[in-house]
Coordinates of C-alpha atoms in Angstrom, one line a residue:
Chain Q
X1 CA 0.0 0.0 0.0
X2 CA 0.9 3.7 0.0
X3 CA 3.6 4.9 2.4
X4 CA 4.1 8.5 3.3
X5 CA 7.0 9.8 5.2
X6 CA 7.0 13.3 6.8
X7 CA 9.9 15.4 8.1
X8 CA 10.7 16.9 10.5
X9 CA 8.5 15.6 13.3
X10 CA 9.1 18.9 15.3
X11 CA 10.0 22.3 14.0
X12 CA 10.6 25.5 16.0
X13 CA 11.0 28.9 14.2
X14 CA 11.1 32.5 15.2
X15 CA 8.1 34.6 14.4
X16 CA 8.5 36.0 10.9
X17 CA 10.8 33.2 9.7
X18 CA 9.8 30.6 7.1
X19 CA 8.9 27.0 7.9
X20 CA 9.2 24.1 5.4
X21 CA 7.8 20.6 5.9
X22 CA 8.5 17.8 3.5
X23 CA 6.7 14.5 2.6
X24 CA 7.7 11.7 0.3
X25 CA 5.4 9.0 -1.0
X26 CA 5.6 5.7 -2.7
X27 CA 2.7 5.3 -5.1
X28 CA 3.4 7.0 -8.4
X29 CA -0.3 6.8 -9.3
X30 CA -1.3 9.2 -6.6
X31 CA -2.7 12.5 -7.9
X32 CA -4.1 14.5 -4.9
X33 CA -1.9 15.9 -2.1
X34 CA -3.6 17.8 0.7
X35 CA -2.1 19.4 3.8
X36 CA -4.1 19.7 7.0
X37 CA -3.5 21.8 10.1
X38 CA -4.6 20.4 13.5
X39 CA -4.7 22.7 16.5
X40 CA -4.6 21.2 19.9
X41 CA -7.8 19.4 20.7
X42 CA -9.4 20.3 17.4
X43 CA -10.2 18.6 14.2
X44 CA -7.8 18.6 11.2
X45 CA -8.7 21.3 8.7
X46 CA -7.4 21.6 5.1
X47 CA -5.1 24.5 4.5
X48 CA -4.0 23.8 1.0
X49 CA -3.9 21.0 -1.6
X50 CA -2.3 20.3 -4.9
X51 CA -3.0 18.0 -7.8
X52 CA -0.5 16.2 -9.9
X53 CA -1.0 18.3 -12.9
X54 CA 0.7 21.4 -11.3
X55 CA 4.0 21.9 -9.6
X56 CA 3.2 24.7 -7.2
X57 CA 0.3 26.4 -5.6
X58 CA 0.2 29.4 -3.4
X59 CA -2.4 30.9 -1.0
X60 CA -1.2 34.0 0.7
X61 CA 1.6 32.9 3.1
X62 CA 1.2 29.2 2.3
X63 CA 2.5 27.4 -0.7
X64 CA 2.9 23.7 -1.7
X65 CA 5.3 22.3 -4.2
X66 CA 5.1 18.9 -5.8
X67 CA 7.8 17.0 -7.6
X68 CA 6.1 13.9 -9.1
X69 CA 9.3 12.5 -10.5
X70 CA 11.0 12.4 -7.2
X71 CA 7.7 11.7 -5.4
X72 CA 7.9 14.4 -2.8
X73 CA 5.9 17.5 -1.9
X74 CA 6.5 20.3 0.5
X75 CA 4.6 22.8 2.6
X76 CA 6.1 26.3 2.8
X77 CA 4.8 28.9 5.3
X78 CA 6.3 32.3 5.1
X79 CA 6.2 35.2 7.6
X80 CA 5.2 32.7 10.4
X81 CA 3.0 33.9 13.2
X82 CA 2.3 32.4 16.6
X83 CA -1.2 31.3 15.4
X84 CA 0.5 29.1 12.9
X85 CA 1.6 26.9 15.8
X86 CA -0.1 23.5 15.3
X87 CA 0.5 20.0 14.0
X88 CA 0.6 19.8 10.2
X89 CA -0.2 16.6 8.3
X90 CA 0.5 15.8 4.7
X91 CA -1.7 13.2 3.0
X92 CA -1.8 11.3 -0.3
X93 CA -5.4 11.2 -1.4
X94 CA -7.5 10.8 1.8
X95 CA -6.3 7.4 2.8
X96 CA -2.7 7.8 3.9
X97 CA -1.4 10.5 6.2
X98 CA 2.1 11.5 7.2
X99 CA 3.0 11.2 10.9
X100 CA 2.7 14.9 11.5
X101 CA 4.9 17.9 12.2
X102 CA 4.6 19.9 15.4
X103 CA 5.3 23.5 14.4
X104 CA 6.0 26.0 17.1
X105 CA 6.4 29.7 16.2
X106 CA 8.3 31.5 18.9
X107 CA 7.2 35.1 19.5
Chain F
X1 CA -26.2 19.8 8.5
X2 CA -23.5 22.5 8.4
X3 CA -20.6 20.1 9.0
X4 CA -19.7 16.5 9.8
X5 CA -21.2 15.5 13.1
X6 CA -20.0 12.7 15.4
X7 CA -21.5 11.2 18.5
X8 CA -20.9 10.7 21.2
X9 CA -18.1 13.2 21.7
X10 CA -16.7 11.2 24.6
X11 CA -17.2 7.6 25.5
X12 CA -15.8 5.7 28.4
X13 CA -16.3 1.9 28.4
X14 CA -15.2 -1.1 30.2
X15 CA -12.8 -3.5 28.6
X16 CA -14.7 -6.3 26.8
X17 CA -17.8 -4.1 26.1
X18 CA -19.0 -3.3 22.6
X19 CA -19.2 0.4 21.4
X20 CA -20.9 2.1 18.5
X21 CA -19.6 5.4 17.2
X22 CA -21.8 7.5 14.8
X23 CA -20.9 9.8 12.0
X24 CA -23.3 12.1 10.2
X25 CA -21.6 13.4 7.1
X26 CA -22.2 16.6 5.2
X27 CA -25.4 16.3 3.1
X28 CA -24.6 15.2 -0.5
X29 CA -21.1 13.9 0.3
X30 CA -20.7 10.5 -1.2
X31 CA -17.4 9.6 0.3
X32 CA -16.9 8.9 4.0
X33 CA -13.8 8.0 5.9
X34 CA -13.0 6.7 9.4
X35 CA -9.6 7.3 11.0
X36 CA -8.1 6.6 14.4
X37 CA -5.8 9.0 16.1
X38 CA -3.9 8.0 19.3
X39 CA -2.6 10.6 21.6
X40 CA 0.1 12.7 19.9
X41 CA 0.1 10.4 16.8
X42 CA -1.0 10.8 13.2
X43 CA -4.2 9.7 11.5
X44 CA -4.5 6.0 10.9
X45 CA -6.9 5.1 8.1
X46 CA -9.5 2.6 9.0
X47 CA -12.2 2.4 6.3
X48 CA -13.5 4.3 3.3
X49 CA -17.1 4.3 2.0
X50 CA -18.3 5.3 -1.4
X51 CA -22.1 5.5 -1.1
X52 CA -23.1 2.5 1.0
X53 CA -20.3 0.3 -0.2
X54 CA -16.8 0.0 1.4
X55 CA -14.3 -0.5 -1.4
X56 CA -11.4 -0.2 1.0
X57 CA -11.5 -1.8 4.4
X58 CA -7.8 -2.4 4.6
X59 CA -7.2 -0.3 7.6
X60 CA -9.5 -2.1 10.0
X61 CA -7.0 -3.4 12.7
X62 CA -8.9 -6.6 13.6
X63 CA -12.1 -8.4 13.1
X64 CA -13.4 -6.7 16.2
X65 CA -13.8 -3.6 14.1
X66 CA -16.7 -3.2 11.6
X67 CA -18.5 -0.3 10.0
X68 CA -21.6 0.2 7.9
X69 CA -23.2 3.0 6.1
X70 CA -26.9 3.2 5.3
X71 CA -28.8 5.4 2.8
X72 CA -25.5 6.8 1.6
X73 CA -25.5 9.0 4.7
X74 CA -25.0 8.0 8.4
X75 CA -22.2 5.6 9.2
X76 CA -21.5 3.6 12.4
X77 CA -18.2 2.2 13.5
X78 CA -18.6 -0.7 15.9
X79 CA -15.8 -2.1 18.1
X80 CA -16.6 -5.4 19.7
X81 CA -14.9 -6.7 22.9
X82 CA -13.0 -3.4 23.4
X83 CA -9.4 -3.5 24.6
X84 CA -7.4 -0.8 26.2
X85 CA -5.3 -0.3 23.1
X86 CA -8.5 0.7 21.3
X87 CA -8.5 4.0 23.4
X88 CA -8.0 6.8 20.9
X89 CA -9.9 9.6 19.1
X90 CA -12.0 8.2 16.2
X91 CA -12.4 10.8 13.5
X92 CA -14.8 10.7 10.6
X93 CA -14.5 12.8 7.4
X94 CA -16.6 13.2 4.3
X95 CA -16.0 14.5 0.8
X96 CA -17.8 15.1 -2.4
X97 CA -15.5 13.2 -4.7
X98 CA -14.5 9.6 -4.9
X99 CA -11.5 8.0 -3.4
X100 CA -9.8 10.9 -1.8
X101 CA -9.5 13.3 -4.7
X102 CA -11.2 16.2 -3.1
X103 CA -11.1 18.0 0.2
X104 CA -12.3 16.1 3.2
X105 CA -14.1 17.7 6.0
X106 CA -13.6 16.2 9.5
X107 CA -15.9 15.8 12.4
X108 CA -14.9 16.8 15.9
X109 CA -14.1 13.1 16.8
X110 CA -15.2 10.7 19.4
X111 CA -12.7 10.2 22.3
X112 CA -12.9 6.6 23.3
X113 CA -11.4 5.5 26.6
X114 CA -11.4 1.8 27.5
X115 CA -10.9 1.2 31.2

């Protein structure tokens, strides 16, 4: 079955710096790659997604890049703010999730 | 409803008892997913429904776990003879598209504690 690896497991950045989280996957047939943000005690919520026919997608301070050849995709958050602190999960389709990254933005 | 609704929000049960968890998806969403999230861990896929059928049950951890969906809407996840390792948050999600190609909306989860 599909395997998704996510790195790093924890990430601390200073407010205003950028944060990058990376995921690799195994199934080359996959074509939908969402990212979810989960705040403590709350449900996961989609923050951005990308399909296999594009290489990059941006939404304000958030961007996702996809390299289908290398089978990896990354989440980029610029100008980080304390409210960005949460656990971020990548996924391949909706069936396989990465193990999560705890992002802490230090004020 | 406005979003995915799960009940109960919390459930404490004794080891060996059966439990039923309910998920009410967003109206019109044909795809429904169940996940398990242990404390501080990621989301473990359990089962996927498209309409009333379950084309992917590969994530169910044992034959004590089963799920059904009726009328293309409400789904129940049943755990028989609960064990302490079943303690986790059980999350349900629904989406418009098939097999995970569109955004999934999550419910608030059911926190199951087996004592």
